[in-house]
Coordinates of C-alpha atoms in Angstrom, one line a residue:
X6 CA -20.4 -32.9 22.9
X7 CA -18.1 -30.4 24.1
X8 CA -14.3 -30.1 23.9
X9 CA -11.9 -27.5 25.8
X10 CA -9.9 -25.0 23.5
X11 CA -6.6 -23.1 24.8
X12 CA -5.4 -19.5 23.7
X13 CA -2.5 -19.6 21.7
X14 CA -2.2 -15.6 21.4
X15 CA -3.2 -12.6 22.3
X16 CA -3.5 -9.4 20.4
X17 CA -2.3 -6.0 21.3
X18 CA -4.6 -4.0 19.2
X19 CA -4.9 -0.1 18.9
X20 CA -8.5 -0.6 19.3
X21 CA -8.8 0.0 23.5
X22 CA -12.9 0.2 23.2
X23 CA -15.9 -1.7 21.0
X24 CA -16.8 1.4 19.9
X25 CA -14.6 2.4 16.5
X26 CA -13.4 -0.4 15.5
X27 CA -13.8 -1.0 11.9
X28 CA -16.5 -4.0 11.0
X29 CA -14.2 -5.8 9.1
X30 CA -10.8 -6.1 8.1
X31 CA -8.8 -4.2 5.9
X32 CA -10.6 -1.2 6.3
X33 CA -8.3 1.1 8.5
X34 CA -4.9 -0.9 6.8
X35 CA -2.5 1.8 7.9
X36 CA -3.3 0.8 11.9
X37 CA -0.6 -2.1 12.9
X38 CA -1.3 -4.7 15.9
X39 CA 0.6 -7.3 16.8
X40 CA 0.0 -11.0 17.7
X41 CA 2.0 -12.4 20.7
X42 CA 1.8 -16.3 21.0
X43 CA 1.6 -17.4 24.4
X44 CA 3.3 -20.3 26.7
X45 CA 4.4 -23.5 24.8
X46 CA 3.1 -22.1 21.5
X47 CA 5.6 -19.0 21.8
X48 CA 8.1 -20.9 20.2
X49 CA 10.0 -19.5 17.0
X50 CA 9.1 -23.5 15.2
X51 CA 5.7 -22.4 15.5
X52 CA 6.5 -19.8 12.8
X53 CA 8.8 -21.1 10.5
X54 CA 8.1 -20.8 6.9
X55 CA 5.3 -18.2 7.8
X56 CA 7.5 -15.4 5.9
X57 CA 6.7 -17.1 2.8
X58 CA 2.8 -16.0 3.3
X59 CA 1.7 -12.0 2.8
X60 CA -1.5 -12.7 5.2
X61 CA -3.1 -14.7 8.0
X62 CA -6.4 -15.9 8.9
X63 CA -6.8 -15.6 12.6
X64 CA -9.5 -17.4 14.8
X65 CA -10.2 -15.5 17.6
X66 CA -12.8 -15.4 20.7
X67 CA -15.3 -12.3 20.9
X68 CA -14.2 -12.1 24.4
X69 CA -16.0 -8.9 25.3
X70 CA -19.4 -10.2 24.0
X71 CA -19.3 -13.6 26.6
X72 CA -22.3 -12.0 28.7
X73 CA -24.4 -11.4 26.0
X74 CA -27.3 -14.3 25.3
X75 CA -27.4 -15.5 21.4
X76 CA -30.3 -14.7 19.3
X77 CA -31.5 -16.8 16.4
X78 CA -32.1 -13.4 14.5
X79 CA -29.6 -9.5 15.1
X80 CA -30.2 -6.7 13.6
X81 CA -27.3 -5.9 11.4
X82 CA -25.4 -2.3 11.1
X83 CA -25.8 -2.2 7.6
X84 CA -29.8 -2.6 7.1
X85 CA -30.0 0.4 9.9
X86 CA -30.6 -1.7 13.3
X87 CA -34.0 -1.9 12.6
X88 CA -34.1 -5.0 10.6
X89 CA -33.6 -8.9 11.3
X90 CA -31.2 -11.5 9.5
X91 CA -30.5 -14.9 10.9
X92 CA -27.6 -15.0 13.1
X93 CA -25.4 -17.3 10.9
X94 CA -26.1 -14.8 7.7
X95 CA -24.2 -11.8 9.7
X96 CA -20.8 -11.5 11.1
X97 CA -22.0 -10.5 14.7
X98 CA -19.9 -11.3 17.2
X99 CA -22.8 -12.2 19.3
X100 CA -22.9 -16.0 18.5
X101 CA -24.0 -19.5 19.8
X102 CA -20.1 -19.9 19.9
X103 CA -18.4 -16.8 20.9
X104 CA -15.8 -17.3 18.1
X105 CA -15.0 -15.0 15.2
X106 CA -12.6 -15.3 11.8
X107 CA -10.6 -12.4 10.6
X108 CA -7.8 -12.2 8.0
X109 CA -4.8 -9.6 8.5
X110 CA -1.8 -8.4 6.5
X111 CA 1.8 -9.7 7.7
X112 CA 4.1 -6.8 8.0
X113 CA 7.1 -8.6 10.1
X114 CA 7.8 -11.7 11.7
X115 CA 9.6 -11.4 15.1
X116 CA 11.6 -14.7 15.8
X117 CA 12.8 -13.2 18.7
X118 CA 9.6 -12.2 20.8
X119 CA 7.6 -14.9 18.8
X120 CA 5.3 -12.2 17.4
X121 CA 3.9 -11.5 14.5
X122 CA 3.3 -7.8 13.2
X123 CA 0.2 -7.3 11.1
X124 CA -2.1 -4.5 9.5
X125 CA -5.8 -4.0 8.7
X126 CA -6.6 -5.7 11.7
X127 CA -10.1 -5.7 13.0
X128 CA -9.9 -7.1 16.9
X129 CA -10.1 -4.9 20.1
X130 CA -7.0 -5.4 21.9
X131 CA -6.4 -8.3 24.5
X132 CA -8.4 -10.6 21.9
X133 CA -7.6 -14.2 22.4
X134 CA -6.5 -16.1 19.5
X135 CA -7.1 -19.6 19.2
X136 CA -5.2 -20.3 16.0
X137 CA -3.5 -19.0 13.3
X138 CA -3.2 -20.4 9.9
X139 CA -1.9 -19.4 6.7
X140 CA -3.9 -17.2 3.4
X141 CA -3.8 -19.9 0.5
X142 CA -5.0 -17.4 -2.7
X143 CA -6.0 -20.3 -5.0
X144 CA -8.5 -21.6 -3.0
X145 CA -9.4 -18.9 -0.4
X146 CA -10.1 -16.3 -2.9
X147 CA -13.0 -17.0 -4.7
X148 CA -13.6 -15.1 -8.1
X149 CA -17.5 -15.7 -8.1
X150 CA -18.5 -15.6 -4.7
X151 CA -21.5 -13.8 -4.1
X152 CA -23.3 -12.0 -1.3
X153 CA -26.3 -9.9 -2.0
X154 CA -26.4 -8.6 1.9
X155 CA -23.0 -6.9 1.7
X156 CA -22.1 -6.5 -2.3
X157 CA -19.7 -3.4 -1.4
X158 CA -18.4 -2.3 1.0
X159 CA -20.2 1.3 2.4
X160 CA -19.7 4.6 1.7
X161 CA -16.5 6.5 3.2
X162 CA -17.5 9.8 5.1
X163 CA -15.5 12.7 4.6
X164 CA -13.4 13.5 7.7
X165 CA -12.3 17.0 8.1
X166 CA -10.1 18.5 11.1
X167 CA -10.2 21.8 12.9
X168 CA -7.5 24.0 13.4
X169 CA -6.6 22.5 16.7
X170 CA -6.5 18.7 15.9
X171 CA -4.6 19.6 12.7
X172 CA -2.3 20.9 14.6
X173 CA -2.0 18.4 17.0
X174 CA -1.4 15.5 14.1
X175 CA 1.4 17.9 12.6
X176 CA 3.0 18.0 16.1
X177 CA 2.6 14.0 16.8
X178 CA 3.8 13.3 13.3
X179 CA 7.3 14.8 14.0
X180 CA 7.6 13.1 17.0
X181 CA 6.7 9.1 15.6
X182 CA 7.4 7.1 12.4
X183 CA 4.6 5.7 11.4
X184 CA 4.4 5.4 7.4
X185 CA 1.1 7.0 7.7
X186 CA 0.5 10.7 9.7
X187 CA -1.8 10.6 12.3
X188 CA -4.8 12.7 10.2
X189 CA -4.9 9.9 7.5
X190 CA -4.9 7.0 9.9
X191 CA -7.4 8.9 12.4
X192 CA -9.4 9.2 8.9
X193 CA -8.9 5.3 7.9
X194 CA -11.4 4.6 11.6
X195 CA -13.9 7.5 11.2
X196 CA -15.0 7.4 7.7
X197 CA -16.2 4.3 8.0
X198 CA -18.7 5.9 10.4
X199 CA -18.9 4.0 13.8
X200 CA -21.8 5.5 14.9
X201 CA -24.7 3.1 16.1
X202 CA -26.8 1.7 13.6
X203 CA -29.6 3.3 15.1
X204 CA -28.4 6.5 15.3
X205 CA -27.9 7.4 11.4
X206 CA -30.1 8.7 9.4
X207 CA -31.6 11.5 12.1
X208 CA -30.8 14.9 11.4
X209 CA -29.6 17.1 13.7
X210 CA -25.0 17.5 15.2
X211 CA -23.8 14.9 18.0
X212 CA -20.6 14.6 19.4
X213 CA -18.9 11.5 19.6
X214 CA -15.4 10.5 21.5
X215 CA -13.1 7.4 21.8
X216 CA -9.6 6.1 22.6
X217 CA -7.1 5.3 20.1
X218 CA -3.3 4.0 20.5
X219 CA -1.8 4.7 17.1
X220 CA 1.5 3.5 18.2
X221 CA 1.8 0.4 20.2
X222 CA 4.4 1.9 21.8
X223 CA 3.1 5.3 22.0
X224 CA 0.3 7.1 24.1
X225 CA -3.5 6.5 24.1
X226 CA -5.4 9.5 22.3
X227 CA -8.7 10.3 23.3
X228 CA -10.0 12.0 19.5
X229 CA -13.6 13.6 19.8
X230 CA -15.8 14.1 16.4
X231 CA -18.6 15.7 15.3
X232 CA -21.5 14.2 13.1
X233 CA -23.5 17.0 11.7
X234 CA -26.5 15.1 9.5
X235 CA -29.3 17.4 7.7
X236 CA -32.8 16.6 6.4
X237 CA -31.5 16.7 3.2
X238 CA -29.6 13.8 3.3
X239 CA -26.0 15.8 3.6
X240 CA -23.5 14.3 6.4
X241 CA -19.8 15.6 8.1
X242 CA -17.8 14.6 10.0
X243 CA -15.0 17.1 11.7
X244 CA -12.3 16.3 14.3
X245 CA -13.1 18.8 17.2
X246 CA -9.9 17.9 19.3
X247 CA -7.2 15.4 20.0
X248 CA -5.5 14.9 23.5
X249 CA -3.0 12.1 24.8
X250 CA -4.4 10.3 27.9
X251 CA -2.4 9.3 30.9
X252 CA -2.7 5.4 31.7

């Protein structure tokens, strides 16, 4: 049996690439997206009494994973890539059913645009959203809930910047008005270390790069780190350079 589903959204997302987005929500909460309904569903009705709720649970399609074949068993980030769970004990967006769950903070509601702003948001931008429905604490927050896999979440590198990236956040933050300057929210991505899975744990320095929009409204930055690991165990992370792309 098979039925047909319709986008109801889309998200514009400062996440332009895969690569750096944060593996689950919450994580980078001072980045803001925005959820734009679509067609018959962008009606204002469609949001009424939605002010009343501080968060969302969106349902959404892992659009940029379609091509990809399903696997019974993936190798999660967090046991190193090198290790097998079953498919429906992981959260990877490669699925039987290329659809994924995430739960975002409401910052505004726009009646006008029939949009909703949110924060913490974990979705690469363009996402399609197939619904939208509302956080209920009493019963979606569950005191004794328990998984062994993922009991905390992981370690937060230490980002540092260099001269010239410093300067470049000082420079962007007099120009924008986000509640957050550019080095902590460039910091909210990185230390929760995007690198491959199978990348960590080798010793040696490798430069990394991607594209980040801040600012919905503002320029795409392409921000280039490096990881510096030694064979004792000892990681850092430092912000090499910053630099506004044109589009």
């Amino acid at each position: 049996m098979s039925i047909e589903l319709e986008f109801i959204a889309r998200v514009r997302s400062p996440y332009l690439e895969k690569f750096g987005i944060p593996r689950q929500p919450g994580l980078a909460s001072g980045l803001h997206s925005r959820i734009e309904l679509l067609g018959e569903y962008a009606q204002a009705d469609c949001l009424q009494g939605l002010e009343q709720c501080s968060h969302i649970w969106l349902q959404f399609v892992f659009h940029d994973s379609l091509e990809t074949r399903w696997r019974p068993k993936v190798r999660p980030p967090r046991l190193g890539g090198n290790k097998g769970m079953g498919v429906f004990a992981t959260r990877s967006p490669v699925r039987p059913n290329p659809i994924g769950l995430s739960i975002a903070k409401i910052e505004r509601i726009d009646t006008e645009h029939v949009a909703i702003d949110v924060s913490g948001l974990d979705l690469l931008d363009g996402t399609p959203i197939l619904d939208i429905k509302p956080y209920v604490p009493y019963v979606d927050m569950q005191g004794e809930a328990v998984n062994q896999f993922a009991e905390e979440a992981p370690s937060a590198l230490n980002v540092v910047f260099e001269n010239g990236a410093r300067e470049f956040c000082s420079l962007w933050d007099t120009r924008q008005t986000s509640v957050l300057g550019l080095s902590e929210l460039i910091t909210q991505v990185l230390a929760q270390d995007p690198r491959p899975a199978y990348q960590k744990g080798k010793s040696g320095a490798r430069e990394y790069g991607m594209t980040l929009r801040p600012d919905l409204s503002g320029p795409v930055l392409n921000i280039r780190w490096v990881y510096i690991s030694t064979e004792t165990g000892l990681e850092s992370l430092t912000v090499i350079s910053i630099a506004e792309v044109r589009v």
